[in-house]
Short mmCIF file of C-alpha atoms in Angstrom, two decimals:
data_model
loop_
_atom_site.label_atom_id
_atom_site.label_comp_id
_atom_site.label_asym_id
_atom_site.label_seq_id
_atom_site.Cartn_x
_atom_site.Cartn_y
_atom_site.Cartn_z
CA MET V 1 15.55 -64.57 53.33
CA ILE V 2 15.34 -64.62 49.54
CA VAL V 3 16.75 -67.69 47.83
CA TYR V 4 16.95 -67.47 44.06
CA ALA V 5 16.85 -71.03 42.78
CA ASP V 6 15.60 -70.38 39.26
CA ASN V 7 18.88 -69.94 37.39
CA ALA V 8 17.71 -71.98 34.40
CA ALA V 9 15.07 -69.30 33.81
CA THR V 10 17.62 -66.52 34.02
CA THR V 11 20.63 -65.49 36.06
CA ALA V 12 21.78 -62.33 37.80
CA VAL V 13 24.16 -60.27 35.66
CA SER V 14 27.67 -60.58 37.06
CA LYS V 15 29.52 -57.53 38.32
CA LYS V 16 32.19 -57.98 35.66
CA SER V 17 29.60 -58.19 32.90
CA MET V 18 27.79 -55.11 34.16
CA GLU V 19 30.99 -53.08 34.51
CA ALA V 20 32.11 -54.11 31.03
CA MET V 21 28.82 -52.93 29.54
CA LEU V 22 28.45 -49.54 31.21
CA PRO V 23 30.85 -47.48 29.05
CA TYR V 24 29.02 -48.69 25.94
CA PHE V 25 25.86 -46.86 26.90
CA ASP V 26 27.26 -43.33 27.20
CA LYS V 27 30.93 -43.26 26.24
CA TYR V 28 31.36 -45.65 23.32
CA TYR V 29 27.79 -45.39 22.17
CA GLY V 30 28.65 -45.24 18.48
CA ASN V 31 27.15 -47.35 15.73
CA PRO V 32 29.79 -49.93 14.73
CA SER V 33 28.93 -49.29 11.06
CA SER V 34 29.86 -45.59 11.30
CA VAL V 35 33.08 -44.26 9.82
CA HIS V 36 33.94 -41.86 12.65
CA GLN V 37 35.99 -42.61 15.75
CA ILE V 38 33.06 -43.11 18.14
CA GLY V 39 31.68 -45.75 15.80
CA ARG V 40 35.09 -47.28 15.17
CA GLU V 41 35.57 -47.76 18.90
CA ALA V 42 32.35 -49.82 19.04
CA ALA V 43 33.36 -51.80 15.94
CA LYS V 44 36.71 -52.64 17.49
CA THR V 45 35.01 -53.93 20.61
CA LEU V 46 32.70 -56.14 18.58
CA ILE V 47 35.66 -57.74 16.85
CA GLU V 48 37.23 -58.52 20.21
CA ALA V 49 34.02 -59.89 21.67
CA ARG V 50 33.41 -62.08 18.63
CA LYS V 51 36.95 -63.38 18.74
CA PHE V 52 36.67 -64.20 22.41
CA ILE V 53 33.34 -66.00 22.14
CA ALA V 54 34.65 -67.97 19.15
CA GLN V 55 37.77 -69.01 21.06
CA THR V 56 35.73 -70.20 24.05
CA LEU V 57 33.75 -72.52 21.79
CA GLY V 58 36.76 -73.66 19.78
CA ALA V 59 35.38 -71.84 16.75
CA ASP V 60 36.63 -69.23 14.31
CA GLU V 61 35.46 -65.63 14.70
CA LYS V 62 33.87 -65.76 11.24
CA GLU V 63 31.61 -68.51 12.49
CA ILE V 64 29.89 -66.45 15.20
CA TYR V 65 26.72 -64.47 14.44
CA PHE V 66 25.25 -62.32 17.19
CA THR V 67 21.50 -62.59 17.72
CA SER V 68 18.83 -61.29 20.07
CA GLY V 69 19.07 -64.49 22.12
CA GLY V 70 18.69 -68.24 22.10
CA THR V 71 15.24 -68.28 20.54
CA GLU V 72 16.35 -66.31 17.52
CA ALA V 73 19.45 -68.46 17.09
CA ASP V 74 17.30 -71.62 17.22
CA ASN V 75 14.70 -70.23 14.83
CA TRP V 76 17.39 -69.07 12.42
CA ALA V 77 19.35 -72.33 12.42
CA ILE V 78 16.26 -74.49 11.93
CA THR V 79 14.65 -72.29 9.28
CA PHE V 80 17.90 -72.23 7.34
CA ALA V 81 18.69 -75.94 7.67
CA ALA V 82 15.16 -76.91 6.62
CA ASN V 83 15.31 -74.59 3.59
CA MET V 84 18.67 -75.97 2.58
CA GLY V 85 17.41 -79.52 2.89
CA ALA V 86 14.24 -78.80 0.92
CA LYS V 87 16.32 -77.39 -1.95
CA LYS V 88 18.07 -80.76 -2.18
CA GLY V 89 14.78 -82.62 -1.88
CA LYS V 90 15.53 -83.63 1.70
CA LYS V 91 12.44 -83.16 3.80
CA HIS V 92 13.03 -85.42 6.78
CA LEU V 93 14.13 -83.88 10.07
CA ILE V 94 15.22 -85.38 13.39
CA THR V 95 14.90 -83.87 16.85
CA THR V 96 13.92 -84.99 20.36
CA LYS V 97 10.73 -84.96 22.38
CA ILE V 98 12.25 -82.74 25.05
CA GLU V 99 13.47 -79.72 23.10
CA HIS V 100 12.72 -76.19 24.27
CA HIS V 101 9.68 -74.69 22.56
CA ALA V 102 11.97 -72.36 20.58
CA VAL V 103 13.00 -75.55 18.75
CA LEU V 104 9.91 -77.72 19.12
CA TYR V 105 7.43 -75.18 17.72
CA MET V 106 9.72 -74.66 14.72
CA PHE V 107 9.50 -78.36 13.94
CA GLU V 108 5.73 -78.35 14.39
CA LYS V 109 5.55 -75.46 11.93
CA LEU V 110 7.77 -77.30 9.45
CA GLU V 111 5.56 -80.40 9.75
CA LYS V 112 2.61 -78.28 8.65
CA GLU V 113 4.70 -77.12 5.71
CA GLY V 114 5.23 -80.68 4.51
CA PHE V 115 8.37 -81.82 6.34
CA GLU V 116 8.41 -85.13 8.14
CA VAL V 117 9.85 -85.05 11.65
CA THR V 118 11.16 -87.89 13.80
CA TYR V 119 10.95 -87.04 17.50
CA LEU V 120 13.47 -89.16 19.37
CA ASP V 121 12.54 -90.80 22.66
CA VAL V 122 14.55 -89.94 25.75
CA TYR V 123 13.44 -92.87 27.91
CA LYS V 124 13.20 -92.82 31.70
CA ASP V 125 16.50 -91.00 32.23
CA GLY V 126 15.83 -88.19 29.77
CA ILE V 127 18.73 -89.07 27.48
CA VAL V 128 18.70 -89.80 23.77
CA LYS V 129 20.13 -93.14 22.63
CA ILE V 130 22.77 -92.86 19.95
CA GLU V 131 21.47 -95.97 18.16
CA ASP V 132 18.08 -94.27 17.84
CA VAL V 133 19.74 -91.36 16.07
CA LEU V 134 21.52 -93.82 13.78
CA ASN V 135 18.30 -95.69 13.01
CA ALA V 136 16.40 -92.46 12.37
CA ILE V 137 18.83 -91.05 9.80
CA ARG V 138 17.62 -91.62 6.23
CA GLU V 139 18.75 -90.71 2.74
CA ASP V 140 16.41 -87.72 2.81
CA THR V 141 17.32 -86.47 6.31
CA ALA V 142 18.04 -82.74 6.05
CA PHE V 143 19.37 -82.20 9.56
CA VAL V 144 19.40 -83.31 13.18
CA SER V 145 18.75 -80.95 16.12
CA VAL V 146 19.39 -82.22 19.65
CA MET V 147 19.71 -79.91 22.64
CA TYR V 148 22.99 -79.96 24.55
CA ALA V 149 21.36 -79.97 27.97
CA ASN V 150 17.69 -79.85 28.90
CA ASN V 151 16.25 -76.75 30.51
CA GLU V 152 13.82 -78.58 32.77
CA ILE V 153 15.50 -81.78 33.91
CA GLY V 154 19.08 -80.77 33.12
CA THR V 155 20.03 -83.97 31.32
CA ILE V 156 23.14 -83.74 29.16
CA GLN V 157 22.86 -85.40 25.75
CA PRO V 158 25.68 -87.37 24.06
CA ILE V 159 26.44 -84.45 21.74
CA ALA V 160 29.95 -85.48 20.68
CA GLU V 161 28.67 -88.95 19.68
CA ILE V 162 25.72 -87.53 17.77
CA GLY V 163 28.01 -84.98 16.12
CA LYS V 164 30.41 -87.69 15.02
CA LEU V 165 27.60 -89.83 13.66
CA CYS V 166 26.00 -86.94 11.75
CA ARG V 167 29.36 -85.96 10.27
CA GLU V 168 29.95 -89.53 9.08
CA LYS V 169 26.49 -89.65 7.55
CA GLY V 170 26.86 -86.21 5.99
CA VAL V 171 23.85 -84.82 7.87
CA LEU V 172 23.87 -81.29 9.27
CA PHE V 173 23.82 -81.14 13.09
CA HIS V 174 22.44 -78.30 15.22
CA THR V 175 22.42 -78.15 19.00
CA ASP V 176 20.52 -75.76 21.25
CA ALA V 177 23.22 -75.19 23.87
CA VAL V 178 21.45 -72.38 25.71
CA GLN V 179 21.59 -74.21 29.06
CA ALA V 180 25.07 -75.61 28.54
CA VAL V 181 27.29 -72.73 27.41
CA GLY V 182 29.15 -71.24 30.34
CA HIS V 183 28.43 -74.31 32.46
CA LEU V 184 29.96 -77.19 30.51
CA PRO V 185 33.16 -77.27 28.45
CA ILE V 186 32.14 -77.20 24.78
CA ASN V 187 34.33 -77.47 21.69
CA VAL V 188 32.40 -77.30 18.44
CA LYS V 189 35.27 -78.75 16.40
CA ASP V 190 35.96 -81.73 18.66
CA GLU V 191 32.24 -82.44 19.00
CA ASN V 192 31.50 -82.07 15.27
CA ILE V 193 28.81 -79.47 15.84
CA ASP V 194 27.69 -77.64 12.69
CA MET V 195 25.41 -75.10 14.34
CA LEU V 196 24.98 -74.09 17.97
CA SER V 197 22.68 -71.63 19.75
CA LEU V 198 23.58 -69.78 22.93
CA SER V 199 22.09 -67.09 25.13
CA ALA V 200 23.93 -64.65 27.41
CA HIS V 201 21.45 -64.39 30.27
CA LYS V 202 21.88 -68.06 31.20
CA PHE V 203 25.49 -67.49 32.28
CA HIS V 204 25.26 -64.17 34.14
CA GLY V 205 25.19 -62.01 31.03
CA PRO V 206 22.40 -59.62 30.01
CA LYS V 207 19.05 -60.58 28.49
CA GLY V 208 18.27 -59.96 24.82
CA VAL V 209 21.58 -61.13 23.39
CA GLY V 210 22.88 -64.46 22.17
CA ALA V 211 24.73 -66.00 19.27
CA LEU V 212 24.53 -68.60 16.58
CA TYR V 213 27.65 -70.53 15.69
CA CYS V 214 27.59 -71.78 12.10
CA ARG V 215 30.53 -73.80 10.78
CA LYS V 216 32.58 -72.38 7.93
CA GLY V 217 31.64 -73.96 4.63
CA ILE V 218 27.94 -73.92 5.41
CA LYS V 219 26.36 -71.14 3.39
CA LEU V 220 24.13 -69.62 6.05
CA GLU V 221 21.21 -67.61 4.67
CA SER V 222 20.24 -64.15 5.92
CA PHE V 223 17.67 -64.05 8.65
CA LEU V 224 16.93 -60.33 8.90
CA LEU V 225 17.17 -58.10 5.84
CA GLY V 226 18.41 -54.52 5.97
CA GLY V 227 21.92 -53.35 6.79
CA GLY V 228 25.07 -55.36 6.22
CA GLN V 229 25.69 -56.33 9.85
CA GLU V 230 26.86 -59.81 10.86
CA MET V 231 28.65 -60.46 7.58
CA GLY V 232 25.47 -59.52 5.74
CA LYS V 233 23.51 -62.34 7.37
CA ARG V 234 21.62 -60.50 10.08
CA ALA V 235 20.69 -56.87 9.59
CA SER V 236 20.06 -54.64 12.63
CA THR V 237 22.43 -52.39 14.52
CA GLU V 238 24.38 -54.54 16.91
CA ASN V 239 23.48 -54.62 20.60
CA VAL V 240 27.02 -53.49 21.40
CA ALA V 241 26.66 -53.19 25.17
CA GLY V 242 24.85 -56.53 25.34
CA ILE V 243 27.50 -58.25 23.23
CA VAL V 244 30.28 -56.80 25.40
CA GLY V 245 28.39 -57.98 28.49
CA MET V 246 27.93 -61.44 26.98
CA ALA V 247 31.66 -61.75 26.20
CA ALA V 248 32.63 -60.59 29.69
CA ALA V 249 30.19 -63.01 31.33
CA LEU V 250 31.39 -65.91 29.20
CA ASN V 251 34.99 -64.98 29.90
CA GLN V 252 34.34 -65.22 33.62
CA SER V 253 32.21 -68.38 33.39
CA ALA V 254 34.86 -70.11 31.30
CA ALA V 255 37.68 -69.08 33.64
CA GLU V 256 35.80 -70.18 36.76
CA MET V 257 34.02 -73.20 35.28
CA THR V 258 35.83 -75.94 37.18
CA GLU V 259 35.59 -74.13 40.49
CA ASN V 260 31.89 -73.22 39.98
CA GLU V 261 31.02 -76.72 38.86
CA LYS V 262 32.50 -78.18 42.03
CA LYS V 263 30.65 -75.77 44.29
CA VAL V 264 27.30 -75.96 42.49
CA LYS V 265 27.41 -79.75 42.09
CA ALA V 266 27.99 -80.19 45.82
CA MET V 267 24.88 -78.11 46.59
CA ARG V 268 22.88 -79.92 43.93
CA ASP V 269 23.85 -83.33 45.23
CA ARG V 270 23.00 -82.46 48.82
CA LEU V 271 19.62 -81.17 47.74
CA ILE V 272 18.94 -84.30 45.67
CA GLU V 273 20.01 -86.54 48.53
CA GLU V 274 17.74 -84.80 51.03
CA LEU V 275 14.71 -84.49 48.75
CA THR V 276 14.98 -88.16 47.81
CA LYS V 277 14.14 -88.84 51.48
CA VAL V 278 10.69 -87.24 51.03
CA PRO V 279 8.27 -90.18 50.62
CA HIS V 280 6.88 -90.59 47.09
CA SER V 281 9.38 -88.23 45.53
CA ILE V 282 10.85 -88.91 42.12
CA LEU V 283 14.05 -87.38 40.78
CA ASN V 284 13.51 -86.47 37.14
CA GLY V 285 16.39 -86.98 34.74
CA HIS V 286 19.61 -88.94 35.01
CA ARG V 287 21.23 -88.78 38.43
CA ILE V 288 24.74 -88.00 37.14
CA LYS V 289 24.46 -86.87 33.52
CA ARG V 290 22.79 -83.59 34.40
CA LEU V 291 23.72 -79.91 34.60
CA PRO V 292 25.70 -79.03 37.74
CA GLY V 293 22.90 -76.82 39.09
CA ASN V 294 19.77 -78.75 38.10
CA VAL V 295 17.43 -80.39 40.61
CA ASN V 296 14.04 -81.55 39.35
CA PHE V 297 11.62 -83.60 41.41
CA CYS V 298 8.03 -84.73 41.26
CA PHE V 299 6.25 -85.01 44.58
CA GLU V 300 3.26 -87.27 44.22
CA GLY V 301 -0.12 -86.08 45.41
CA ILE V 302 0.49 -82.37 45.04
CA GLU V 303 0.36 -79.80 42.29
CA GLY V 304 3.33 -77.69 41.22
CA GLU V 305 1.88 -74.19 41.22
CA SER V 306 0.62 -74.48 44.80
CA MET V 307 4.09 -75.58 45.80
CA LEU V 308 5.67 -72.59 44.00
CA LEU V 309 3.30 -70.12 45.66
CA LEU V 310 4.04 -71.47 49.14
CA LEU V 311 7.77 -71.53 48.43
CA ASP V 312 7.55 -67.95 47.21
CA MET V 313 5.90 -66.95 50.49
CA LYS V 314 8.97 -68.36 52.20
CA GLY V 315 11.23 -66.37 49.87
CA ILE V 316 12.27 -69.34 47.74
CA CYS V 317 12.11 -68.62 44.00
CA ALA V 318 11.71 -71.83 42.02
CA SER V 319 9.79 -73.03 39.00
CA SER V 320 7.66 -75.90 37.91
CA GLY V 321 8.93 -77.12 34.57
CA SER V 322 9.80 -74.50 32.00
CA ALA V 323 8.71 -70.97 32.85
CA CYS V 324 7.26 -70.77 29.33
CA THR V 325 4.86 -73.60 30.22
CA SER V 326 3.28 -71.73 33.11
CA GLY V 327 0.40 -70.27 31.10
CA SER V 328 -0.82 -73.66 29.99
CA LEU V 329 -2.81 -76.29 31.81
CA ASP V 330 -0.89 -79.22 30.42
CA PRO V 331 2.00 -80.66 32.35
CA SER V 332 5.43 -80.28 30.84
CA HIS V 333 6.09 -82.16 27.59
CA VAL V 334 9.52 -83.05 28.97
CA LEU V 335 8.13 -84.85 32.03
CA LEU V 336 5.54 -86.64 29.91
CA ALA V 337 8.34 -87.78 27.59
CA LEU V 338 9.98 -89.47 30.61
CA GLY V 339 6.82 -91.58 30.87
CA LEU V 340 5.46 -89.93 34.00
CA PRO V 341 1.68 -90.02 34.47
CA HIS V 342 -0.10 -86.67 34.13
CA ALA V 343 -0.98 -86.44 37.83
CA THR V 344 2.66 -86.95 38.86
CA ALA V 345 3.95 -84.55 36.20
CA HIS V 346 1.67 -81.83 37.62
CA GLY V 347 3.62 -82.03 40.88
CA SER V 348 7.02 -81.10 39.50
CA LEU V 349 9.48 -78.69 41.02
CA ARG V 350 12.62 -77.34 39.40
CA LEU V 351 15.34 -75.81 41.56
CA THR V 352 18.27 -74.51 39.53
CA LEU V 353 21.35 -73.30 41.33
CA SER V 354 24.32 -71.15 40.42
CA GLU V 355 27.59 -70.26 42.12
CA TYR V 356 25.75 -67.31 43.67
CA ASN V 357 23.82 -69.70 45.92
CA SER V 358 25.20 -70.78 49.28
CA GLU V 359 25.10 -73.89 51.44
CA ASN V 360 23.02 -71.90 53.94
CA GLU V 361 20.38 -71.41 51.31
CA ILE V 362 20.35 -75.13 50.60
CA ASP V 363 19.80 -75.76 54.32
CA TYR V 364 16.88 -73.35 54.22
CA ILE V 365 15.28 -75.11 51.23
CA ILE V 366 15.78 -78.50 52.88
CA GLU V 367 14.08 -77.17 56.00
CA GLU V 368 11.11 -75.45 54.35
CA LEU V 369 10.24 -77.59 51.32
CA PRO V 370 9.22 -80.82 53.10
CA LYS V 371 6.86 -78.79 55.34
CA ILE V 372 5.20 -77.32 52.28
CA ILE V 373 4.86 -80.73 50.65
CA GLN V 374 3.36 -82.09 53.86
CA ARG V 375 0.90 -79.21 54.11
CA LEU V 376 -0.33 -79.65 50.54
CA ARG V 377 -0.54 -83.41 50.85
CA GLU V 378 -2.70 -83.10 53.94
CA MET V 379 -5.38 -81.41 51.88
CA SER V 380 -4.96 -83.48 48.72
CA PRO V 381 -7.52 -86.11 47.72
CA VAL V 382 -4.90 -87.59 45.37
CA TRP V 383 -2.51 -88.11 48.26
CA GLU V 384 -5.34 -89.67 50.25
CA SER V 385 -5.86 -92.30 47.57
CA ILE V 386 -2.12 -92.95 47.25
CA ILE V 387 -1.95 -93.64 50.98
CA LYS V 388 -5.07 -95.82 50.87
CA GLU V 389 -3.62 -97.95 48.08
CA GLU V 390 -0.55 -98.56 50.20
CA GLU V 391 -2.51 -99.79 53.20
CA MET P 1 0.12 -64.28 36.25
CA GLN P 2 -1.32 -62.21 39.03
CA TYR P 3 -3.74 -63.46 41.66
CA SER P 4 -5.91 -61.04 43.63
CA GLU P 5 -5.24 -60.52 47.33
CA LYS P 6 -8.43 -62.43 48.13
CA VAL P 7 -7.25 -65.43 46.11
CA MET P 8 -3.89 -65.37 47.86
CA ASP P 9 -5.61 -65.06 51.23
CA HIS P 10 -7.86 -68.06 50.56
CA PHE P 11 -4.93 -70.01 49.14
CA SER P 12 -2.57 -69.36 52.02
CA ASN P 13 -5.24 -69.60 54.74
CA PRO P 14 -7.84 -71.88 53.23
CA ARG P 15 -11.12 -72.05 55.16
CA ASN P 16 -12.80 -75.37 55.97
CA VAL P 17 -9.93 -77.62 54.93
CA GLY P 18 -10.30 -81.23 55.93
CA LYS P 19 -12.69 -84.14 55.92
CA ILE P 20 -15.95 -85.00 57.64
CA GLU P 21 -15.78 -88.66 58.61
CA ASP P 22 -19.57 -89.04 59.00
CA ALA P 23 -20.50 -86.75 56.13
CA ASP P 24 -24.06 -86.86 54.83
CA ALA P 25 -22.79 -86.25 51.32
CA VAL P 26 -19.52 -86.19 49.41
CA GLY P 27 -18.85 -84.72 45.98
CA GLU P 28 -15.69 -85.24 43.98
CA VAL P 29 -14.98 -83.64 40.60
CA GLY P 30 -12.08 -83.10 38.26
CA ASN P 31 -9.34 -85.50 37.32
CA SER P 32 -5.67 -85.63 37.93
CA LYS P 33 -4.99 -85.46 34.20
CA CYS P 34 -6.10 -81.84 34.00
CA GLY P 35 -4.43 -81.16 37.32
CA ASP P 36 -7.35 -80.37 39.62
CA ILE P 37 -9.42 -82.57 41.91
CA MET P 38 -11.85 -81.20 44.46
CA LYS P 39 -13.65 -83.18 47.11
CA ILE P 40 -16.37 -81.57 49.20
CA TYR P 41 -17.89 -83.09 52.37
CA LEU P 42 -21.27 -81.88 53.68
CA LYS P 43 -23.16 -82.25 56.93
CA ILE P 44 -26.82 -81.60 56.22
CA ASP P 45 -29.55 -81.10 58.80
CA GLY P 46 -32.96 -81.12 57.14
CA GLU P 47 -32.59 -78.50 54.46
CA LYS P 48 -29.56 -76.77 55.86
CA ILE P 49 -25.81 -77.28 55.36
CA THR P 50 -24.49 -77.28 58.88
CA ASP P 51 -20.88 -78.11 58.11
CA VAL P 52 -18.64 -78.30 55.09
CA LYS P 53 -15.04 -79.34 54.50
CA PHE P 54 -12.92 -79.73 51.41
CA ASN P 55 -9.81 -81.44 50.11
CA THR P 56 -8.22 -80.19 46.90
CA PHE P 57 -5.37 -81.25 44.64
CA GLY P 58 -4.61 -78.35 42.37
CA CYS P 59 -3.14 -74.94 41.74
CA GLY P 60 -3.50 -71.83 43.88
CA ALA P 61 -6.78 -70.91 42.23
CA ALA P 62 -8.18 -74.40 42.76
CA VAL P 63 -7.49 -74.19 46.49
CA ALA P 64 -8.85 -70.63 46.73
CA THR P 65 -12.06 -71.37 44.81
CA SER P 66 -12.68 -74.49 46.93
CA SER P 67 -12.17 -72.47 50.07
CA MET P 68 -14.43 -69.63 48.90
CA ALA P 69 -17.15 -72.02 47.71
CA THR P 70 -17.27 -73.67 51.14
CA GLU P 71 -17.57 -70.25 52.77
CA LEU P 72 -20.41 -69.29 50.42
CA ILE P 73 -22.49 -72.39 51.16
CA LYS P 74 -21.94 -72.85 54.89
CA GLY P 75 -25.18 -72.37 56.80
CA LYS P 76 -27.25 -72.05 53.63
CA THR P 77 -30.24 -74.16 52.59
CA LEU P 78 -29.89 -76.66 49.77
CA ASP P 79 -32.14 -74.55 47.55
CA GLU P 80 -29.90 -71.55 48.09
CA VAL P 81 -26.77 -73.57 47.45
CA LEU P 82 -28.14 -74.95 44.19
CA LYS P 83 -28.14 -71.39 42.88
CA LEU P 84 -24.40 -71.04 43.49
CA THR P 85 -22.59 -70.21 40.26
CA ASN P 86 -18.92 -70.10 39.40
CA LYS P 87 -19.40 -66.39 38.71
CA ALA P 88 -20.35 -65.84 42.34
CA VAL P 89 -17.17 -67.60 43.41
CA ILE P 90 -15.08 -65.47 41.02
CA GLU P 91 -16.71 -62.27 42.24
CA ALA P 92 -16.21 -63.19 45.87
CA LEU P 93 -12.50 -63.70 45.11
CA ASP P 94 -12.18 -60.33 43.31
CA GLY P 95 -11.56 -62.08 40.01
CA LEU P 96 -9.42 -64.87 38.59
CA PRO P 97 -6.87 -64.91 35.76
CA PRO P 98 -8.50 -66.12 32.49
CA ALA P 99 -6.54 -69.39 32.49
CA LYS P 100 -7.96 -70.19 35.94
CA ILE P 101 -11.68 -69.66 35.32
CA HIS P 102 -12.13 -73.43 35.05
CA CYS P 103 -11.20 -73.75 38.75
CA SER P 104 -14.30 -71.77 39.72
CA VAL P 105 -16.40 -74.02 37.50
CA LEU P 106 -14.90 -77.01 39.24
CA ALA P 107 -15.77 -75.51 42.64
CA GLU P 108 -19.39 -75.03 41.58
CA GLU P 109 -19.50 -78.57 40.23
CA ALA P 110 -17.97 -80.02 43.40
CA VAL P 111 -20.70 -78.43 45.51
CA LYS P 112 -23.40 -79.68 43.14
CA ALA P 113 -21.90 -83.15 43.00
CA ALA P 114 -22.10 -83.28 46.81
CA ILE P 115 -25.76 -82.26 46.81
CA ALA P 116 -26.50 -84.78 44.06
CA ASP P 117 -24.88 -87.42 46.26
CA TYR P 118 -27.19 -86.38 49.11
CA TYR P 119 -30.29 -86.57 46.90
CA LYS P 120 -29.30 -89.98 45.58
CA LYS P 121 -28.70 -91.33 49.07
CA ASN P 122 -32.13 -90.05 50.11
CA ASN P 123 -33.96 -91.08 46.93
CA ILE P 124 -34.78 -87.52 45.97
CA PRO P 125 -35.01 -86.96 42.19
CA LEU P 126 -32.19 -84.81 40.75
CA SER P 127 -33.10 -81.35 39.53
CA ASP P 128 -31.71 -79.90 36.28
CA GLU P 129 -28.84 -78.19 38.08
CA LEU P 130 -27.58 -81.57 39.22
CA THR P 131 -27.23 -83.61 36.09
CA GLY P 132 -23.49 -83.60 36.35
CA CYS P 133 -20.49 -81.93 34.79
CA LYS P 134 -21.33 -79.90 31.72
CA GLY P 135 -17.74 -80.00 30.61
CA CYS P 136 -17.90 -76.27 30.02
CA CYS P 137 -14.53 -75.47 31.55
CA GLY P 138 -12.83 -77.59 28.92
CA ALA P 139 -9.98 -78.29 31.34
CA CYS P 140 -10.12 -82.03 30.93
CA GLY P 141 -10.72 -81.97 27.19
CA GLN P 142 -14.34 -83.05 27.62
CA LYS P 143 -16.61 -81.39 25.07
CA GLU P 144 -19.31 -78.96 26.13
CA ASN P 145 -22.74 -80.52 25.84
#
């Protein structure tokens, strides 16, 4: 049995998305910038895809810029917003301690370039406090960037409140919504979002394609120079098939959102309930304000990678923190931001579900995981000392 | 990251896991901050290691290097065991990913810490090999000295 429970890393491409893409590889393969009919066909499709993605977010089609994915959208938005701030003499930036590295490393780079950055706390629950945002905003604040939902612990941030506050204060607001789009209802107008990043492969679309939403009236600067694609802001021949696949996947996710949320949440909640019964287990992130498919636990006394390897041997695909963290020795910055000790943070497990999972698979995880935890604890000197302290 | 078949074998079927209640020596190295702790128990008869067990908190490589180190020292004399290097552990495991080399260092240090414990208990002066962690793996942020 293979159970894929790593949907925050990436998802399977949906049948509808795949079918929508196929003709764009060999039939409508034209360059959208070409004058001839094969090119025009591709151009027409792009217009439709852009319109659809805009509508889903409550945006205008002129506000959507296609990118190579979430990372590029984040890098673009932050580079631009920092530049714009610097031109006005505003060199203070606000973000959180739990951003994805596509955001966090941009801020670290900007710090080296002379910007000052406030990293907001997320407290025990992994959620930013609105009063902290208010207190952090200064006269010289160029922009605020707070992720919509966290990739590791799934916590959903009060985006509409932050958006409203930033709008009132006249500060630009960006959100990395890579984990949220397709899973949560988002309306950029209602939530006062100025810029938003999204990525197709997190909602059953293909990899290598995403988008940046940038509100009309903000004079977005070019990111890639060359051709006149993306309203002259991002040169490079469009990934037509990928964009078509992204629109089709989003179309389906948006249409089935309520139904999927109900199904996925039920599986998530059962998993959380059962894993809470494991002694010395800690649920990371707010119990309710979290993505429908996110389960993240620390099991004291064991180390995450060992757990992943044993799970993999049982056919269960999971992750320990962000997949991007796996090459490093340090525990996840997100778990440390929750105030967890290093040793506990090393024992984290992330299971992320989608509507493709089944209740049977949840049963299987519930059956196998505690055995694995038990096995690793039996050989762990850390567990031995935890038990001794209790006696 | 790819582990060799040997590493996966020693991780999934670790040899000599457990504790020795009446051990003649115990060595514990690492810290939970860097994510690896190894504890090695020895039974020593005269000059010879007659039994060895380990307990490890750590990644797949940490478990595999502990397991391999115990295999390499079982039945050997203390003088032979003092010559154990992390390189020997790596070779016996058909290699380790670069990010996991520190686990083999930890395994070597765990064995040496256990022997040092034995020498201390028996009032035998420590040789150069046994003056403790050199901090060379850098895993815990300790500087090389």
